[in-house]
Amino acid sequence: MIALLRDVFTTLVLFLRTFGAMNIFFLQLLLYTPATMVRRFRLVVAQVHNAGALSIVIIIVSGLFVGGVLGLQAYSNLERFNAEDTVGIFVAFALVKEIGPVISALLFAGRAGTALASEIGLMKATDQLAAMEMMAVNPVRRVVVPRFLGGVISMPILTAIFTTVGLLGGHLVAVELLGVDVGAFWQQMQQTLELSDVNEGIIKSLVFGLVASLVAVWEGYNAIPTAEGVGRATTRTVVVTAIAVLFFDFMITAAVL
Amino acid sequence: MGPSGAGKTTLLQLITRQLVPDRGHIIIDGTDIGTLNQKELYALRRRFGMLFQHGALLTDLNVFENVAFPLREHTRLSNRLIRHVVLTKLHAVGLRGAADMMPRELSGGMARRVALARAMVMDPDILIYDEPFVGLDPISMGVIVRLVRRMNESLGITSIVVSHDVKEINEVADCSYLISNGKVAASGSPEELRKQSSKLVRQFMHGMADGPVAFHYPAPDYEEQLLGRDGK
C-alpha cells in the first residue's frame, strides 16, 4: 500500500515537473518569437511550407470525406423528421465548431508533428544541436522557434481549408447525391450560423496549433538521442497531442457555452 | 589519448561547457568558465572551433552553407566575401568541388573534412578535435594530420586532439596526456611518453592486450559459462 502510494506520488511529481518544464520552454519560445520573426523570417516561411503546405493534401482529402460522412449521417437522421432542409446547418455547425478544428489538429499531429519531433530528435542524436551550441548559435532560436512558429501559423489555415472542403463534401453528398435542395442547404446554413460560432472554431484552431506545435518541438528537443529515443518521442508526440487537443476542446467548449 | 570509456569525450564536453562539472574549476585564458552566463559563454565559444566525432553537419544545408553557417550567424560580411572565405577553407580540406553537395551525399571521411573546414572558418584561437582520424582512409588521414599540424604552426592556434591513434598523435602533438579511468595517467611529449616505463603507458602505446587495462569486460569464468555451469 505504501509502495503504491509512493509510486503514485512519484508519478505525480514527475508529471508536474515535466509540465512545469514544458511551460518554461513555452515561455522561452514566446520570448524568442519577435526576434525570430524579424531576423529569421525566411526560416519561419520554410517551416510554414514544411508543416503547413505539405499537410494540405491529407487535410483536403480528409475534409472531403468527413464532410461527406456528416452529410450522410445528418440526412439519414433528419429525414425521419422531414427536416432534410436543415442538413446544411448540421454539417456547418459540426464542422465549424468541433470537427474541423479537432480533426485538423489530429491530422496535423500525425503528419507535421511527427515530422517536427523526429527531425529535431535526429538533429540532437547526430550532434547537430551540440554543434550549433559550440558555434555559439542557440539551437532553440535557430531550430526550435522557427519550427514552432511554422506549426502555429499553419494550423488555423489548415483548419480553414479543412472546414471549407468539408462543407463542399457535405454539399456533394447531401445536394448532389441525396437531393437536398441546394438553396435550402446553403441558405439555412448562412441564416443560422453566427459569427460567434465561427469564432469558437478559430479560437480552437489557434489553441490547438499552439498545443500541437509545442508538444512536437518539446518532444523532439527532449528526445533521448538514440534511434529508440527518437522513435519514442515521435509516438509520444501523437499521443500527447491527441489527449491535449481533446482536453482543450472540452475546456474551450465548456467556457464558450 | 586514452582507451575507450576513459572519459576523453566527457573531458572535452567539460572544457567547452557542454557539461557542467560537479566539482572543480575549468579555467580558459584566466576565466573560470563555470561562472560565465550564456552571453559570455557564447562569446568565449566563438573563439573555439570544434570538430565532432561524426562531423555533425547540419543536414538541411549543403556543404557550402554548412561552412558559411558561423559566418552568416555571427558576421555581417558580404556574400562575395563569405564565398571567398568558404571556398578557401573548402579548398584547404580538398572539397571545393563538393560545395553544392548535401551532407547525406558525403562519405564519413568527407563529412569530417567539411566539418573541419567549418570549424576553421571563424579563425578560432582554440581548435578542438574529437576523434578526428577515425574512419579516414590513409590518404585523407595523411592530409588531415598535416593540416592540423600546419594550422597550428602557421596560425598559432591551440589544438586539443582527442584520439586513440597513437601514431598520428605522435606526429602532431607537442604534448600528450594519457587518460585512464578519469585520471591523467601520464603526460609529456610523445618522446617522453614512449620512454615511460609505467605498464599502462606501455600497454597503450604499443597496443597490447594484456596490462592494467583489461580488454575483456568483467564476465564470469569462460569455461564455466560455456559448459553451462553458471546456472543459466
Tab-separated table of C-alpha atoms in Angstrom:
chain	number	residue	atom	x	y	z
A	1	MET	CA	0.000	0.000	0.000
A	2	ILE	CA	2.775	2.388	0.940
A	3	ALA	CA	4.672	1.320	-2.152
A	4	LEU	CA	1.600	2.070	-4.251
A	5	LEU	CA	1.187	5.497	-2.678
A	6	ARG	CA	4.833	6.222	-3.243
A	7	ASP	CA	4.564	5.215	-6.886
A	8	VAL	CA	1.526	7.418	-7.400
A	9	PHE	CA	3.244	10.293	-5.653
A	10	THR	CA	6.466	9.917	-7.687
A	11	THR	CA	4.497	9.771	-10.920
A	12	LEU	CA	2.589	12.880	-9.933
A	13	VAL	CA	5.755	14.787	-9.041
A	14	LEU	CA	7.369	13.677	-12.277
A	15	PHE	CA	4.344	14.765	-14.265
A	16	LEU	CA	4.236	18.166	-12.569
A	17	ARG	CA	7.936	18.645	-13.121
A	18	THR	CA	7.653	17.843	-16.838
A	19	PHE	CA	4.590	20.056	-17.125
A	20	GLY	CA	6.409	22.929	-15.437
A	21	ALA	CA	9.495	22.495	-17.602
A	22	MET	CA	7.284	22.462	-20.677
A	23	ASN	CA	5.680	25.731	-19.626
A	24	ILE	CA	9.067	27.360	-19.092
A	25	PHE	CA	10.078	26.079	-22.528
A	26	PHE	CA	6.884	27.561	-23.960
A	27	LEU	CA	7.607	30.966	-22.400
A	28	GLN	CA	11.128	30.803	-23.781
A	29	LEU	CA	9.751	30.152	-27.269
A	30	LEU	CA	7.382	33.112	-26.941
A	31	LEU	CA	10.248	35.276	-25.714
A	32	TYR	CA	12.333	34.443	-28.787
A	33	THR	CA	9.411	34.816	-31.191
A	34	PRO	CA	9.658	38.552	-32.049
A	35	ALA	CA	13.380	38.390	-32.865
A	36	THR	CA	12.859	35.223	-34.904
A	37	MET	CA	10.058	36.792	-36.926
A	38	VAL	CA	12.311	39.726	-37.781
A	39	ARG	CA	15.723	38.145	-38.205
A	40	ARG	CA	14.921	34.599	-39.267
A	41	PHE	CA	11.734	35.194	-41.181
A	42	ARG	CA	12.914	33.019	-44.058
A	43	LEU	CA	13.315	30.026	-41.763
A	44	VAL	CA	9.776	30.557	-40.486
A	45	VAL	CA	8.443	30.668	-44.049
A	46	ALA	CA	10.315	27.452	-44.857
A	47	GLN	CA	8.709	25.803	-41.839
A	48	VAL	CA	5.236	27.034	-42.768
A	49	HIS	CA	5.887	25.229	-46.025
A	50	ASN	CA	7.080	22.088	-44.214
A	51	ALA	CA	4.334	21.910	-41.618
A	52	GLY	CA	1.517	23.602	-43.499
A	53	ALA	CA	1.829	23.363	-47.248
A	54	LEU	CA	2.927	19.734	-47.153
A	55	SER	CA	-0.091	18.841	-44.987
A	56	ILE	CA	-2.617	20.291	-47.424
A	57	VAL	CA	-3.223	17.075	-49.357
A	58	ILE	CA	-4.101	14.999	-46.312
A	59	ILE	CA	-6.238	17.882	-44.982
A	60	ILE	CA	-8.209	18.241	-48.225
A	61	VAL	CA	-8.804	14.536	-48.735
A	62	SER	CA	-9.855	14.006	-45.112
A	63	GLY	CA	-12.018	17.120	-45.159
A	64	LEU	CA	-13.861	15.897	-48.194
A	65	PHE	CA	-14.650	12.530	-46.623
A	66	VAL	CA	-15.537	13.912	-43.206
A	67	GLY	CA	-17.870	16.470	-44.777
A	68	GLY	CA	-19.429	13.741	-46.886
A	69	VAL	CA	-19.986	11.470	-43.910
A	70	LEU	CA	-21.546	14.306	-41.938
A	71	GLY	CA	-23.894	14.933	-44.856
A	72	LEU	CA	-24.873	11.247	-44.946
A	73	GLN	CA	-25.438	10.961	-41.203
A	74	ALA	CA	-27.299	14.223	-40.965
A	75	TYR	CA	-29.530	13.325	-43.864
A	76	SER	CA	-30.426	9.845	-42.625
A	77	ASN	CA	-31.359	11.213	-39.189
A	78	LEU	CA	-33.077	14.447	-40.170
A	79	GLU	CA	-35.082	12.707	-42.903
A	80	ARG	CA	-37.081	10.916	-40.204
A	81	PHE	CA	-38.410	14.273	-39.047
A	82	ASN	CA	-38.845	15.584	-42.566
A	83	ALA	CA	-36.128	18.104	-41.803
A	84	GLU	CA	-33.728	17.348	-44.649
A	85	ASP	CA	-33.530	21.055	-45.410
A	86	THR	CA	-31.552	21.587	-42.220
A	87	VAL	CA	-28.749	19.222	-43.234
A	88	GLY	CA	-26.655	22.266	-44.151
A	89	ILE	CA	-26.981	23.666	-40.635
A	90	PHE	CA	-25.986	20.395	-39.064
A	91	VAL	CA	-22.930	19.920	-41.268
A	92	ALA	CA	-21.795	23.512	-40.819
A	93	PHE	CA	-22.208	23.524	-37.037
A	94	ALA	CA	-20.357	20.270	-36.618
A	95	LEU	CA	-17.527	21.272	-38.932
A	96	VAL	CA	-17.006	24.865	-37.901
A	97	LYS	CA	-17.269	24.426	-34.152
A	98	GLU	CA	-15.929	20.937	-33.483
A	99	ILE	CA	-14.849	18.551	-36.124
A	100	GLY	CA	-12.905	20.974	-38.290
A	101	PRO	CA	-10.506	22.166	-35.587
A	102	VAL	CA	-10.223	18.808	-33.799
A	103	ILE	CA	-9.627	16.559	-36.784
A	104	SER	CA	-7.293	19.094	-38.400
A	105	ALA	CA	-5.259	19.144	-35.186
A	106	LEU	CA	-5.134	15.346	-35.006
A	107	LEU	CA	-4.130	15.082	-38.663
A	108	PHE	CA	-1.582	17.832	-38.104
A	109	ALA	CA	-0.092	15.889	-35.200
A	110	GLY	CA	0.188	12.801	-37.363
A	111	ARG	CA	1.594	14.486	-40.444
A	112	ALA	CA	3.545	17.548	-39.275
A	113	GLY	CA	4.009	16.962	-35.532
A	114	THR	CA	5.758	13.641	-36.004
A	115	ALA	CA	7.960	15.133	-38.722
A	116	LEU	CA	8.961	18.010	-36.419
A	117	ALA	CA	9.639	15.782	-33.440
A	118	SER	CA	11.683	13.227	-35.337
A	119	GLU	CA	13.623	15.876	-37.247
A	120	ILE	CA	14.631	17.758	-34.097
A	121	GLY	CA	15.285	14.490	-32.261
A	122	LEU	CA	17.563	13.262	-35.035
A	123	MET	CA	19.387	16.582	-35.150
A	124	LYS	CA	20.051	16.066	-31.474
A	125	ALA	CA	21.102	12.447	-31.935
A	126	THR	CA	23.580	13.409	-34.664
A	127	ASP	CA	25.153	16.188	-32.539
A	128	GLN	CA	23.821	18.944	-34.797
A	129	LEU	CA	22.307	20.803	-31.861
A	130	ALA	CA	25.518	20.442	-29.857
A	131	ALA	CA	27.492	21.655	-32.875
A	132	MET	CA	25.320	24.772	-33.033
A	133	GLU	CA	25.872	25.344	-29.340
A	134	MET	CA	29.593	25.108	-29.976
A	135	MET	CA	29.316	27.632	-32.798
A	136	ALA	CA	27.679	29.976	-30.275
A	137	VAL	CA	24.322	29.664	-32.014
A	138	ASN	CA	21.383	28.989	-29.746
A	139	PRO	CA	19.676	25.891	-31.171
A	140	VAL	CA	16.363	26.872	-29.617
A	141	ARG	CA	16.416	30.107	-31.612
A	142	ARG	CA	17.773	28.593	-34.796
A	143	VAL	CA	15.976	25.240	-34.897
A	144	VAL	CA	13.094	25.097	-32.470
A	145	VAL	CA	11.412	28.520	-32.664
A	146	PRO	CA	11.043	28.631	-36.469
A	147	ARG	CA	9.523	25.148	-36.453
A	148	PHE	CA	7.206	26.033	-33.606
A	149	LEU	CA	6.044	29.203	-35.377
A	150	GLY	CA	5.634	27.333	-38.648
A	151	GLY	CA	3.189	24.999	-36.896
A	152	VAL	CA	1.370	27.770	-35.059
A	153	ILE	CA	0.849	29.756	-38.261
A	154	SER	CA	-0.157	26.730	-40.340
A	155	MET	CA	-2.769	25.267	-38.020
A	156	PRO	CA	-5.560	27.884	-38.385
A	157	ILE	CA	-5.057	27.969	-42.145
A	158	LEU	CA	-5.231	24.181	-42.373
A	159	THR	CA	-8.365	24.215	-40.225
A	160	ALA	CA	-9.963	26.796	-42.512
A	161	ILE	CA	-9.146	24.673	-45.547
A	162	PHE	CA	-10.427	21.523	-43.854
A	163	THR	CA	-13.707	23.170	-42.872
A	164	THR	CA	-14.261	24.694	-46.292
A	165	VAL	CA	-13.572	21.457	-48.113
A	166	GLY	CA	-15.764	19.660	-45.555
A	167	LEU	CA	-18.694	21.945	-46.377
A	168	LEU	CA	-18.185	21.205	-50.047
A	169	GLY	CA	-18.089	17.489	-49.220
A	170	GLY	CA	-21.355	17.858	-47.336
A	171	HIS	CA	-22.807	19.668	-50.326
A	172	LEU	CA	-21.685	16.931	-52.695
A	173	VAL	CA	-23.340	14.203	-50.663
A	174	ALA	CA	-26.453	15.996	-49.436
A	175	VAL	CA	-27.302	18.052	-52.530
A	176	GLU	CA	-25.824	16.203	-55.462
A	177	LEU	CA	-26.288	12.659	-54.193
A	178	LEU	CA	-29.280	12.705	-51.860
A	179	GLY	CA	-31.251	15.504	-53.485
A	180	VAL	CA	-31.500	18.082	-50.726
A	181	ASP	CA	-32.478	21.445	-52.158
A	182	VAL	CA	-29.321	23.428	-52.858
A	183	GLY	CA	-30.876	26.733	-51.821
A	184	ALA	CA	-32.117	25.281	-48.533
A	185	PHE	CA	-28.738	23.700	-47.823
A	186	TRP	CA	-26.747	26.922	-48.094
A	187	GLN	CA	-29.343	29.478	-47.023
A	188	GLN	CA	-30.361	27.700	-43.829
A	189	MET	CA	-26.704	27.427	-43.011
A	190	GLN	CA	-25.999	31.107	-43.562
A	191	GLN	CA	-29.028	32.203	-41.580
A	192	THR	CA	-28.353	30.049	-38.556
A	193	LEU	CA	-24.596	30.025	-38.228
A	194	GLU	CA	-23.416	33.067	-36.327
A	195	LEU	CA	-20.122	34.828	-36.141
A	196	SER	CA	-19.624	33.591	-32.577
A	197	ASP	CA	-19.764	30.011	-33.849
A	198	VAL	CA	-17.038	30.728	-36.357
A	199	ASN	CA	-15.019	32.497	-33.673
A	200	GLU	CA	-15.222	29.421	-31.484
A	201	GLY	CA	-13.696	27.391	-34.280
A	202	ILE	CA	-10.985	29.961	-34.845
A	203	ILE	CA	-10.078	30.121	-31.150
A	204	LYS	CA	-9.887	26.348	-31.042
A	205	SER	CA	-7.655	26.127	-34.077
A	206	LEU	CA	-5.315	28.749	-32.611
A	207	VAL	CA	-5.072	26.928	-29.283
A	208	PHE	CA	-4.675	23.535	-30.940
A	209	GLY	CA	-1.955	24.967	-33.167
A	210	LEU	CA	-0.039	26.162	-30.122
A	211	VAL	CA	-0.538	22.872	-28.295
A	212	ALA	CA	0.316	20.580	-31.209
A	213	SER	CA	3.414	22.563	-32.208
A	214	LEU	CA	4.626	22.907	-28.632
A	215	VAL	CA	4.276	19.194	-27.943
A	216	ALA	CA	6.068	18.285	-31.172
A	217	VAL	CA	9.093	20.546	-30.674
A	218	TRP	CA	9.258	19.734	-26.962
A	219	GLU	CA	9.267	16.001	-27.554
A	220	GLY	CA	11.863	16.339	-30.300
A	221	TYR	CA	14.112	18.652	-28.331
A	222	ASN	CA	13.963	16.461	-25.231
A	223	ALA	CA	14.180	13.133	-27.029
A	224	ILE	CA	16.767	10.656	-25.818
A	225	PRO	CA	19.369	10.975	-28.596
A	226	THR	CA	19.198	7.417	-29.892
A	227	ALA	CA	17.175	5.676	-32.606
A	228	GLU	CA	14.895	4.232	-29.952
A	229	GLY	CA	14.536	7.534	-28.127
A	230	VAL	CA	13.591	9.444	-31.267
A	231	GLY	CA	11.059	6.759	-32.165
A	232	ARG	CA	9.502	7.019	-28.751
A	233	ALA	CA	9.417	10.817	-28.914
A	234	THR	CA	7.592	10.613	-32.235
A	235	THR	CA	4.976	8.262	-30.839
A	236	ARG	CA	4.527	10.379	-27.739
A	237	THR	CA	4.004	13.458	-29.893
A	238	VAL	CA	0.874	11.927	-31.393
A	239	VAL	CA	-0.443	10.523	-28.125
A	240	VAL	CA	0.134	13.644	-26.049
A	241	THR	CA	-1.186	15.964	-28.756
A	242	ALA	CA	-4.338	13.892	-29.166
A	243	ILE	CA	-5.069	13.898	-25.448
A	244	ALA	CA	-4.219	17.577	-25.030
A	245	VAL	CA	-6.292	18.635	-28.021
A	246	LEU	CA	-9.358	16.727	-26.847
A	247	PHE	CA	-8.890	18.102	-23.325
A	248	PHE	CA	-8.646	21.699	-24.533
A	249	ASP	CA	-11.549	21.104	-26.902
A	250	PHE	CA	-13.717	20.212	-23.939
A	251	MET	CA	-12.465	23.134	-21.854
A	252	ILE	CA	-12.973	25.722	-24.592
A	253	THR	CA	-16.411	24.396	-25.484
A	254	ALA	CA	-17.422	24.485	-21.823
A	255	ALA	CA	-16.070	28.010	-21.454
A	256	VAL	CA	-17.818	29.293	-24.588
A	257	LEU	CA	-21.181	27.738	-23.729
B	1	MET	CA	44.709	9.893	-25.534
B	2	GLY	CA	43.240	7.036	-23.654
B	3	PRO	CA	41.357	3.783	-24.012
B	4	SER	CA	37.639	3.812	-24.876
B	5	GLY	CA	35.485	4.858	-21.963
B	6	ALA	CA	38.345	6.608	-20.184
B	7	GLY	CA	36.494	9.922	-20.151
B	8	LYS	CA	38.086	11.702	-23.114
B	9	THR	CA	34.889	12.969	-24.698
B	10	THR	CA	33.496	13.883	-21.300
B	11	LEU	CA	36.598	15.972	-20.681
B	12	LEU	CA	36.064	17.796	-23.981
B	13	GLN	CA	32.454	18.435	-23.093
B	14	LEU	CA	33.574	19.857	-19.775
B	15	ILE	CA	36.172	22.108	-21.402
B	16	THR	CA	33.526	23.521	-23.750
B	17	ARG	CA	30.891	23.578	-21.012
B	18	GLN	CA	28.501	21.305	-22.819
B	19	LEU	CA	28.595	19.644	-19.416
B	20	VAL	CA	28.858	21.477	-16.119
B	21	PRO	CA	31.354	19.977	-13.658
B	22	ASP	CA	30.036	18.696	-10.329
B	23	ARG	CA	33.231	19.797	-8.642
B	24	GLY	CA	36.315	21.802	-9.539
B	25	HIS	CA	37.008	24.598	-11.997
B	26	ILE	CA	37.843	24.852	-15.651
B	27	ILE	CA	39.938	27.876	-16.474
B	28	ILE	CA	40.492	29.107	-20.012
B	29	ASP	CA	42.703	32.150	-20.543
B	30	GLY	CA	42.293	33.083	-16.900
B	31	THR	CA	38.474	32.896	-16.792
B	32	ASP	CA	36.634	30.246	-14.863
B	33	ILE	CA	34.111	29.115	-17.463
B	34	GLY	CA	31.795	27.771	-14.782
B	35	THR	CA	30.908	31.343	-13.788
B	36	LEU	CA	30.023	32.635	-17.266
B	37	ASN	CA	26.445	33.482	-18.210
B	38	GLN	CA	25.120	32.413	-21.596
B	39	LYS	CA	26.182	35.574	-23.391
B	40	GLU	CA	29.740	35.398	-22.075
B	41	LEU	CA	29.865	31.682	-22.781
B	42	TYR	CA	28.799	32.244	-26.400
B	43	ALA	CA	31.413	34.995	-26.711
B	44	LEU	CA	34.033	32.511	-25.495
B	45	ARG	CA	32.772	29.769	-27.770
B	46	ARG	CA	33.223	31.993	-30.800
B	47	ARG	CA	36.932	31.617	-30.138
B	48	PHE	CA	36.514	27.834	-30.277
B	49	GLY	CA	36.268	25.638	-33.279
B	50	MET	CA	35.098	22.121	-32.646
B	51	LEU	CA	35.199	19.076	-34.842
B	52	PHE	CA	32.679	16.479	-33.741
B	53	GLN	CA	33.238	12.756	-33.972
B	54	HIS	CA	30.806	12.279	-36.859
B	55	GLY	CA	31.055	15.780	-38.271
B	56	ALA	CA	27.634	16.925	-37.055
B	57	LEU	CA	26.930	18.798	-40.286
B	58	LEU	CA	23.541	20.459	-40.471
B	59	THR	CA	21.566	18.104	-42.669
B	60	ASP	CA	19.267	20.736	-44.145
B	61	LEU	CA	22.120	22.823	-45.576
B	62	ASN	CA	24.537	21.957	-48.364
B	63	VAL	CA	28.297	21.797	-47.861
B	64	PHE	CA	28.861	25.432	-48.776
B	65	GLU	CA	26.142	26.705	-46.451
B	66	ASN	CA	27.377	24.463	-43.650
B	67	VAL	CA	30.790	26.065	-43.782
B	68	ALA	CA	29.234	29.514	-44.219
B	69	PHE	CA	26.898	28.956	-41.269
B	70	PRO	CA	29.040	30.538	-38.496
B	71	LEU	CA	29.863	33.499	-40.752
B	72	ARG	CA	26.223	34.121	-41.582
B	73	GLU	CA	25.255	33.843	-37.929
B	74	HIS	CA	27.965	35.991	-36.423
B	75	THR	CA	29.219	38.406	-39.045
B	76	ARG	CA	27.791	40.884	-41.498
B	77	LEU	CA	30.201	40.018	-44.275
B	78	SER	CA	29.025	40.456	-47.840
B	79	ASN	CA	28.041	37.358	-49.801
B	80	ARG	CA	31.078	37.870	-52.010
B	81	LEU	CA	33.436	37.794	-49.068
B	82	ILE	CA	31.685	34.834	-47.452
B	83	ARG	CA	32.004	32.953	-50.723
B	84	HIS	CA	35.674	33.756	-50.849
B	85	VAL	CA	36.353	32.627	-47.264
B	86	VAL	CA	34.276	29.458	-47.560
B	87	LEU	CA	35.893	28.379	-50.829
B	88	THR	CA	39.338	28.971	-49.334
B	89	LYS	CA	38.551	26.765	-46.351
B	90	LEU	CA	36.955	24.083	-48.515
B	91	HIS	CA	39.998	24.135	-50.761
B	92	ALA	CA	42.217	23.542	-47.733
B	93	VAL	CA	40.383	20.292	-46.990
B	94	GLY	CA	40.239	19.377	-50.683
B	95	LEU	CA	36.471	19.643	-51.058
B	96	ARG	CA	35.985	22.855	-53.004
B	97	GLY	CA	34.380	20.736	-55.715
B	98	ALA	CA	31.813	19.322	-53.283
B	99	ALA	CA	30.433	22.719	-52.292
B	100	ASP	CA	26.980	22.030	-53.733
B	101	MET	CA	26.567	18.544	-52.288
B	102	MET	CA	24.237	17.761	-49.404
B	103	PRO	CA	25.657	16.142	-46.240
B	104	ARG	CA	23.791	12.880	-46.949
B	105	GLU	CA	25.749	12.501	-50.199
B	106	LEU	CA	29.116	12.636	-48.449
B	107	SER	CA	31.150	9.723	-47.161
B	108	GLY	CA	32.094	9.733	-43.482
B	109	GLY	CA	35.586	10.989	-44.198
B	110	MET	CA	34.351	13.772	-46.477
B	111	ALA	CA	31.798	14.887	-43.888
B	112	ARG	CA	34.587	15.117	-41.327
B	113	ARG	CA	36.670	17.246	-43.668
B	114	VAL	CA	33.745	19.595	-44.307
B	115	ALA	CA	33.239	19.822	-40.555
B	116	LEU	CA	36.910	20.687	-40.199
B	117	ALA	CA	36.508	23.491	-42.746
B	118	ARG	CA	33.519	24.728	-40.766
B	119	ALA	CA	35.454	24.595	-37.500
B	120	MET	CA	38.209	26.709	-39.059
B	121	VAL	CA	36.012	29.231	-40.785
B	122	MET	CA	35.852	31.713	-37.918
B	123	ASP	CA	39.642	31.529	-37.470
B	124	PRO	CA	39.397	30.237	-33.901
B	125	ASP	CA	42.058	30.526	-31.213
B	126	ILE	CA	41.407	27.025	-29.963
B	127	LEU	CA	40.501	24.090	-32.185
B	128	ILE	CA	39.068	21.007	-30.552
B	129	TYR	CA	39.027	17.689	-32.354
B	130	ASP	CA	37.003	14.752	-31.103
B	131	GLU	CA	38.451	11.612	-32.713
B	132	PRO	CA	39.388	13.307	-35.989
B	133	PHE	CA	41.168	10.326	-37.501
B	134	VAL	CA	38.573	7.605	-37.031
B	135	GLY	CA	37.303	6.133	-40.283
B	136	LEU	CA	39.527	8.167	-42.607
B	137	ASP	CA	41.262	6.461	-45.499
B	138	PRO	CA	45.079	6.683	-45.372
B	139	ILE	CA	45.237	9.492	-47.934
B	140	SER	CA	42.754	11.794	-46.188
B	141	MET	CA	44.310	10.830	-42.884
B	142	GLY	CA	47.743	11.960	-44.007
B	143	VAL	CA	46.325	15.211	-45.388
B	144	ILE	CA	44.331	15.930	-42.246
B	145	VAL	CA	47.247	15.174	-39.950
B	146	ARG	CA	49.447	17.573	-41.915
B	147	LEU	CA	46.642	20.141	-41.993
B	148	VAL	CA	46.244	20.030	-38.220
B	149	ARG	CA	49.956	20.449	-37.757
B	150	ARG	CA	50.259	23.245	-40.338
B	151	MET	CA	47.349	25.231	-38.947
B	152	ASN	CA	48.811	25.017	-35.514
B	153	GLU	CA	52.143	26.349	-36.669
B	154	SER	CA	51.092	28.943	-39.213
B	155	LEU	CA	48.101	30.389	-37.393
B	156	GLY	CA	49.476	29.979	-33.896
B	157	ILE	CA	46.329	28.356	-32.561
B	158	THR	CA	45.977	25.829	-29.802
B	159	SER	CA	44.676	22.432	-30.799
B	160	ILE	CA	43.221	19.871	-28.459
B	161	VAL	CA	43.018	16.500	-30.149
B	162	VAL	CA	41.253	13.561	-28.591
B	163	SER	CA	42.229	10.303	-30.174
B	164	HIS	CA	43.471	6.817	-29.671
B	165	ASP	CA	45.538	6.724	-32.820
B	166	VAL	CA	48.944	6.653	-31.157
B	167	LYS	CA	50.951	7.011	-34.358
B	168	GLU	CA	49.021	10.015	-35.703
B	169	ILE	CA	49.033	11.761	-32.353
B	170	ASN	CA	52.776	11.335	-32.119
B	171	GLU	CA	53.086	13.116	-35.443
B	172	VAL	CA	51.096	16.179	-34.463
B	173	ALA	CA	51.306	16.557	-30.702
B	174	ASP	CA	53.652	18.790	-28.759
B	175	CYS	CA	52.350	17.364	-25.532
B	176	SER	CA	50.163	14.342	-24.845
B	177	TYR	CA	48.112	13.344	-21.853
B	178	LEU	CA	47.161	9.758	-21.371
B	179	ILE	CA	43.845	9.399	-19.565
B	180	SER	CA	42.618	6.290	-17.884
B	181	ASN	CA	39.671	5.821	-15.534
B	182	GLY	CA	39.016	9.555	-15.417
B	183	LYS	CA	42.560	10.390	-14.312
B	184	VAL	CA	45.670	11.615	-16.104
B	185	ALA	CA	47.902	8.558	-16.080
B	186	ALA	CA	50.878	10.107	-17.850
B	187	SER	CA	51.842	13.238	-19.733
B	188	GLY	CA	54.676	14.652	-21.777
B	189	SER	CA	55.931	14.890	-25.327
B	190	PRO	CA	55.471	11.781	-27.481
B	191	GLU	CA	59.170	11.035	-26.967
B	192	GLU	CA	58.830	11.157	-23.194
B	193	LEU	CA	55.709	9.024	-23.262
B	194	ARG	CA	57.430	6.400	-25.326
B	195	LYS	CA	60.194	6.177	-22.757
B	196	GLN	CA	57.821	5.872	-19.812
B	197	SER	CA	58.118	2.586	-18.040
B	198	SER	CA	54.645	2.535	-16.490
B	199	LYS	CA	52.727	-0.574	-17.514
B	200	LEU	CA	49.648	1.361	-18.546
B	201	VAL	CA	51.575	3.704	-20.823
B	202	ARG	CA	53.445	0.825	-22.422
B	203	GLN	CA	50.304	-1.167	-22.929
B	204	PHE	CA	48.564	1.718	-24.599
B	205	MET	CA	51.438	2.975	-26.710
B	206	HIS	CA	52.125	-0.495	-28.043
B	207	GLY	CA	48.535	-1.726	-28.230
B	208	MET	CA	48.966	-4.821	-26.080
B	209	ALA	CA	46.005	-6.887	-24.917
B	210	ASP	CA	47.492	-7.666	-21.521
B	211	GLY	CA	48.143	-4.990	-18.967
B	212	PRO	CA	46.406	-2.777	-16.435
B	213	VAL	CA	43.560	-2.022	-18.860
B	214	ALA	CA	41.538	-5.204	-19.288
B	215	PHE	CA	40.465	-5.977	-22.844
B	216	HIS	CA	37.609	-8.143	-21.551
B	217	TYR	CA	34.607	-6.604	-19.904
B	218	PRO	CA	34.129	-8.300	-16.495
B	219	ALA	CA	32.456	-11.656	-17.106
B	220	PRO	CA	32.015	-14.996	-15.353
B	221	ASP	CA	34.564	-17.733	-15.967
B	222	TYR	CA	34.691	-18.586	-19.690
B	223	GLU	CA	34.804	-22.365	-19.315
B	224	GLU	CA	32.106	-22.470	-16.649
B	225	GLN	CA	29.801	-20.353	-18.811
B	226	LEU	CA	30.357	-22.391	-21.973
B	227	LEU	CA	29.693	-25.623	-20.110
B	228	GLY	CA	26.512	-24.157	-18.674
B	229	ARG	CA	27.681	-24.489	-15.081
B	230	ASP	CA	26.898	-20.878	-14.230
B	231	GLY	CA	23.273	-21.770	-13.535
B	232	LYS	CA	21.743	-20.126	-16.653
